[in-house]
XYZ file of N, CA and C in Angstrom:
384
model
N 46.433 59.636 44.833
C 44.989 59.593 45.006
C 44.677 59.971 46.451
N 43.500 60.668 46.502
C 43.262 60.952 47.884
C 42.760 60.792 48.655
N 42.771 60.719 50.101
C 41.750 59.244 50.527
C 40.383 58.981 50.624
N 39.776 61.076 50.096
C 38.372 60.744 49.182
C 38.099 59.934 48.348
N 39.073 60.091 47.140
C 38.573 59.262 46.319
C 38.804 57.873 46.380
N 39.620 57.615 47.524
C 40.147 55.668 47.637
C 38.340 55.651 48.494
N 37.958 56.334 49.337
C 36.847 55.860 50.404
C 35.855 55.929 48.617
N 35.940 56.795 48.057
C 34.317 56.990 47.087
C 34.310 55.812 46.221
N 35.691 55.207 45.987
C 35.783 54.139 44.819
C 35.766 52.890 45.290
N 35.898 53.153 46.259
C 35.481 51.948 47.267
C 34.114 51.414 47.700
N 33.413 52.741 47.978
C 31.711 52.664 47.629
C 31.255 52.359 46.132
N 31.835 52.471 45.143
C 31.127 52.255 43.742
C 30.476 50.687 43.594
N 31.067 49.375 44.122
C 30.844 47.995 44.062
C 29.619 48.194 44.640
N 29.742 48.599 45.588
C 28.845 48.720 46.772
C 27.422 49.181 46.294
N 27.612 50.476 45.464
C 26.838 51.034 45.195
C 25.912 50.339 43.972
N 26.657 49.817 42.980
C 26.385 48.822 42.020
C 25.541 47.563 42.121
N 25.863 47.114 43.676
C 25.052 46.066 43.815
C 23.630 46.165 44.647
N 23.524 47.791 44.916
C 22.483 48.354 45.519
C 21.555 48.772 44.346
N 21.835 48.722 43.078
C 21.382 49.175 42.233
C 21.357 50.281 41.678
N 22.150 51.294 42.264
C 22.652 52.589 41.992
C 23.331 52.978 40.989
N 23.039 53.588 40.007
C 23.694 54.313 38.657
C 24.941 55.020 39.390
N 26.150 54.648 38.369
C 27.358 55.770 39.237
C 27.825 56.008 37.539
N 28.619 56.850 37.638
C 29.315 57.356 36.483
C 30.935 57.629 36.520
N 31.839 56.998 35.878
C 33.038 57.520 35.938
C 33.549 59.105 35.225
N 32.460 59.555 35.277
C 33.147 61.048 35.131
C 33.433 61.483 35.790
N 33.040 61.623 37.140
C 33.917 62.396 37.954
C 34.103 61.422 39.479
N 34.350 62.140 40.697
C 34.836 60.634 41.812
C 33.493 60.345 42.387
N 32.549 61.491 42.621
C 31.224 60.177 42.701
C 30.148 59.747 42.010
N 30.479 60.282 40.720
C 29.569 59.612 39.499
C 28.924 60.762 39.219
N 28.244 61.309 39.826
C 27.538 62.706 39.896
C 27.924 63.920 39.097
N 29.261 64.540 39.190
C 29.343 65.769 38.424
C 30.018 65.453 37.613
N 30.941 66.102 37.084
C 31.743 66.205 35.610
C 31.040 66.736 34.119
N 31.743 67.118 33.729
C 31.521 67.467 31.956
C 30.349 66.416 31.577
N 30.522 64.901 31.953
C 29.503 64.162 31.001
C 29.245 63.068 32.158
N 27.683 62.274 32.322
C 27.499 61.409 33.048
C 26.164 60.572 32.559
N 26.222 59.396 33.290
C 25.264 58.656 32.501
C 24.213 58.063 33.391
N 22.987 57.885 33.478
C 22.251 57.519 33.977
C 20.896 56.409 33.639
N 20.915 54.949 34.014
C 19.642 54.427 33.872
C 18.587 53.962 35.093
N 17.699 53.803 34.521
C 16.415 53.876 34.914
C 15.389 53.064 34.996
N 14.834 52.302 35.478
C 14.550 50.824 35.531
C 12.852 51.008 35.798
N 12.053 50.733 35.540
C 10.349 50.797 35.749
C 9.651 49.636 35.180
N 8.519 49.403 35.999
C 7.216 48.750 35.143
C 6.009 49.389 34.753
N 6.085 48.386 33.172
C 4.889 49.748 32.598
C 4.064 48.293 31.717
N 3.040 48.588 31.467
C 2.273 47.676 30.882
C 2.655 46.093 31.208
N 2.812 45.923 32.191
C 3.120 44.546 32.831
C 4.793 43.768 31.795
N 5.853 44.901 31.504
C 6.685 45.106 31.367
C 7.686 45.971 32.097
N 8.982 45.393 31.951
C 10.332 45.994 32.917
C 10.885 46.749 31.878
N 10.382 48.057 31.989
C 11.365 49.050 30.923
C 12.747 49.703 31.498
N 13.992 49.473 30.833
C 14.969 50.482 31.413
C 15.591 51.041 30.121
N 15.223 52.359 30.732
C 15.888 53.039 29.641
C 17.296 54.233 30.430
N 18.078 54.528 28.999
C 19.051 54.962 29.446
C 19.707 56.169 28.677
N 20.252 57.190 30.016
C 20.353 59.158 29.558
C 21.439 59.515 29.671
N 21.580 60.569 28.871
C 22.978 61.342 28.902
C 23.040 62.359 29.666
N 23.394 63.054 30.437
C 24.183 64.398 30.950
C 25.180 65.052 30.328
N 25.049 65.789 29.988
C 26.081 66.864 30.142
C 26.052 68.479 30.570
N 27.491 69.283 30.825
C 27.455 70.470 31.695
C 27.512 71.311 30.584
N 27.868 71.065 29.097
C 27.963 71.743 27.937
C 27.712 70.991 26.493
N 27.032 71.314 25.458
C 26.982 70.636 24.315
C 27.922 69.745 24.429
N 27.464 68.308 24.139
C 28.612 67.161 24.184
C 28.113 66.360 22.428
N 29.305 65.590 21.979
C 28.657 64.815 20.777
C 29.296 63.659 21.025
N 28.688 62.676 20.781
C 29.543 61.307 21.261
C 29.039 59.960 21.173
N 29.201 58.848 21.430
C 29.036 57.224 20.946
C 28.278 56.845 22.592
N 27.334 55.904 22.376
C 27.078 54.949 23.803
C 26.958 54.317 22.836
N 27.071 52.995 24.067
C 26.583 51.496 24.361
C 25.833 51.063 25.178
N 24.876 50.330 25.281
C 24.092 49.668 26.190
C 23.947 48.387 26.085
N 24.111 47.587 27.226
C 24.266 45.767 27.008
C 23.306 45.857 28.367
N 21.862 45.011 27.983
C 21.520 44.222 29.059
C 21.379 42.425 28.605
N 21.566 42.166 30.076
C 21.874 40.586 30.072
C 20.892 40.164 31.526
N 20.819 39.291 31.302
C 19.450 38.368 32.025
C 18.682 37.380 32.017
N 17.536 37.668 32.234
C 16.356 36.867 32.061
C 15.445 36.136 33.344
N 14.593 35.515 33.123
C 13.954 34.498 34.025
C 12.792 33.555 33.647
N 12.532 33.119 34.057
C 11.465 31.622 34.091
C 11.592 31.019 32.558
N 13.082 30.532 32.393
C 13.787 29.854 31.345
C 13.545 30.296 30.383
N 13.774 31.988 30.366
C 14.034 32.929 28.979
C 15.385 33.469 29.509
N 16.207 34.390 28.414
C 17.228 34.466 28.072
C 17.152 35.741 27.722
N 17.908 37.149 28.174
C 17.843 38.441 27.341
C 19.829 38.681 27.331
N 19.673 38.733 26.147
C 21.265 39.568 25.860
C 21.237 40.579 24.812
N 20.827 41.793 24.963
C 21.026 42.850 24.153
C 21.902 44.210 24.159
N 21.954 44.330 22.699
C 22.663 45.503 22.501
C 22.746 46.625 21.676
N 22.348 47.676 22.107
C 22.248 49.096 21.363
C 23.557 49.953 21.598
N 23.535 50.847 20.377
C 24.271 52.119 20.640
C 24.352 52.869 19.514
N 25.127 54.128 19.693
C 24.961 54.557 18.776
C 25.500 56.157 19.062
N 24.938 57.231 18.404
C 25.648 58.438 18.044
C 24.832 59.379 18.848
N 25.035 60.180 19.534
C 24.407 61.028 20.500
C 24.529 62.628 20.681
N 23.798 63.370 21.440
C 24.110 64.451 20.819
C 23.108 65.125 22.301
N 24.078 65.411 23.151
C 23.438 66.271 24.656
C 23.772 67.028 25.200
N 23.012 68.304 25.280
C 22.924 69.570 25.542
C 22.675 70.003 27.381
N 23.191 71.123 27.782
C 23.298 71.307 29.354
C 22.208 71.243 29.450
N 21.797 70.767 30.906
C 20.477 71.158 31.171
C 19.379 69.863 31.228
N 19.418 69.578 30.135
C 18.539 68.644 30.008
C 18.944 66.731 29.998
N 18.381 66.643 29.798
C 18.625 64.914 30.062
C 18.066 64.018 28.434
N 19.382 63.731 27.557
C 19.043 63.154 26.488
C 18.961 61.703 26.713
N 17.547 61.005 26.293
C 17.005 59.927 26.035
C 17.941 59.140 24.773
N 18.567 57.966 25.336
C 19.470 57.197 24.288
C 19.111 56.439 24.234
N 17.891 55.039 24.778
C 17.505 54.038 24.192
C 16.958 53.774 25.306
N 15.501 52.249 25.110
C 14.665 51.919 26.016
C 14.790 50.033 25.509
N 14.804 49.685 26.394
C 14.673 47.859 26.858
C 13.524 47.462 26.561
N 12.507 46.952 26.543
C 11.580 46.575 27.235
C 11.228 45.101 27.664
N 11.337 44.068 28.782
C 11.467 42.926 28.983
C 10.559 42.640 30.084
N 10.174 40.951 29.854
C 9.355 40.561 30.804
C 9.664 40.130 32.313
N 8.504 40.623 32.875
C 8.656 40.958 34.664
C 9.436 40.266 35.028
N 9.680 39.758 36.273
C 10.009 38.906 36.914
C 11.426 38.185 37.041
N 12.376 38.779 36.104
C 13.318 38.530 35.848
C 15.138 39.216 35.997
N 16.223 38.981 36.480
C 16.624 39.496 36.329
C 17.740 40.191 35.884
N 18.143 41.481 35.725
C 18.575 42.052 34.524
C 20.003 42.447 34.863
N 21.149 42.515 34.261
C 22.172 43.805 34.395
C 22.536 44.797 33.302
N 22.091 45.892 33.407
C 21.998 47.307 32.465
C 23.598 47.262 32.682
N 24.280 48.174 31.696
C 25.373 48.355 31.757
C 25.266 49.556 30.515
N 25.632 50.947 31.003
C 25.903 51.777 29.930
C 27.323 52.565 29.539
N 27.637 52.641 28.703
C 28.686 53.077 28.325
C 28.905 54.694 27.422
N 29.383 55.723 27.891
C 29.054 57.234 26.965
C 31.049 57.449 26.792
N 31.231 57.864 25.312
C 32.097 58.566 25.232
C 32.161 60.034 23.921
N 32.592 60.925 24.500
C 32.287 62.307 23.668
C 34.031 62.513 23.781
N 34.669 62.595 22.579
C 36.048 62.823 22.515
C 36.609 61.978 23.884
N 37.567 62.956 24.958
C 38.507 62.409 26.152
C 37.867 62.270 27.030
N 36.597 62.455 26.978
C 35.477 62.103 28.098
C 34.701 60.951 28.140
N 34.444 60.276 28.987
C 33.938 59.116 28.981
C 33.089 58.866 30.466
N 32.166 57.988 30.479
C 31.365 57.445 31.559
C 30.836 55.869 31.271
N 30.583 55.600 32.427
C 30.125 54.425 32.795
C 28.703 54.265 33.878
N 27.726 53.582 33.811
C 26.995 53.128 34.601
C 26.775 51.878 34.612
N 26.390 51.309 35.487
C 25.708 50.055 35.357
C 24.629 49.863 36.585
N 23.340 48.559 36.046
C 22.373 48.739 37.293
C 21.745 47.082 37.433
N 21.305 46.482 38.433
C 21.029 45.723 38.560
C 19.312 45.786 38.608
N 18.699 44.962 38.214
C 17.072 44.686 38.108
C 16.396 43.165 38.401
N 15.870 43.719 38.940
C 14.952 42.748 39.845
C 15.374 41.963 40.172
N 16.051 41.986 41.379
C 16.704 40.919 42.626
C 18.129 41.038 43.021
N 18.269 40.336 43.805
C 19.810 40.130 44.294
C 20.489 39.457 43.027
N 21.912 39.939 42.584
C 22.722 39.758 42.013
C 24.048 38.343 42.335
């Protein structure tokens, strides 16, 4: 390994607890064949995160998404996934959250298309 990628994998924790989407497709999450990305917003006095696919060429393949959380003595543990299907270029929409404010969350997504695979995960609203 090279001591790029020991310094870049070394930033990933780091990056994780900053709230930063990383992807294990390639060494800084960013390029490769396939990558994954979520997205965290408030919309109608709701915390939506929803979560996308990348790819550099037609990809076909399985995610997962687990968020876990909550606040002011509620409880969120959910889980989607399912069968996917993302084309270069664009950014395929794989599923949306929607949970109340104030609370907070850990997104965790999971993409695999055949020997390719990614990971993200993101933290929401607050220190972890």
């Amino acid at each position: 390994m090279t001591m790029r990628r020991i310094a870049l994998l070394g930033l990933v924790p780091l990056a994780a607890a900053l709230g930063v989407a990383t992807a294990a497709s390639g060494p800084d999450g960013k390029d490769g064949p396939l990558a994954c990305e979520l997205r965290a917003q408030t919309a109608n006095g709701m915390t939506v995160i929803e979560a996308f696919a990348h790819a550099d060429r037609r990809l076909d393949g399985n995610y997962k998404l687990s968020v876990d959380g909550g606040g002011a003595g509620s409880k969120a543990r959910i889980r989607q996934g399912g069968e996917f299907a993302a084309s270069p270029g664009t950014k395929e929409s794989l599923g949306r959250v929607m949970l109340g404010v104030g609370g907070r969350y850990e997104a965790r997504l999971e993409l695999k298309a055949g020997r390719l695979t990614a990971a993200c995960e993101e933290f929401i609203g607050g220190p972890v």
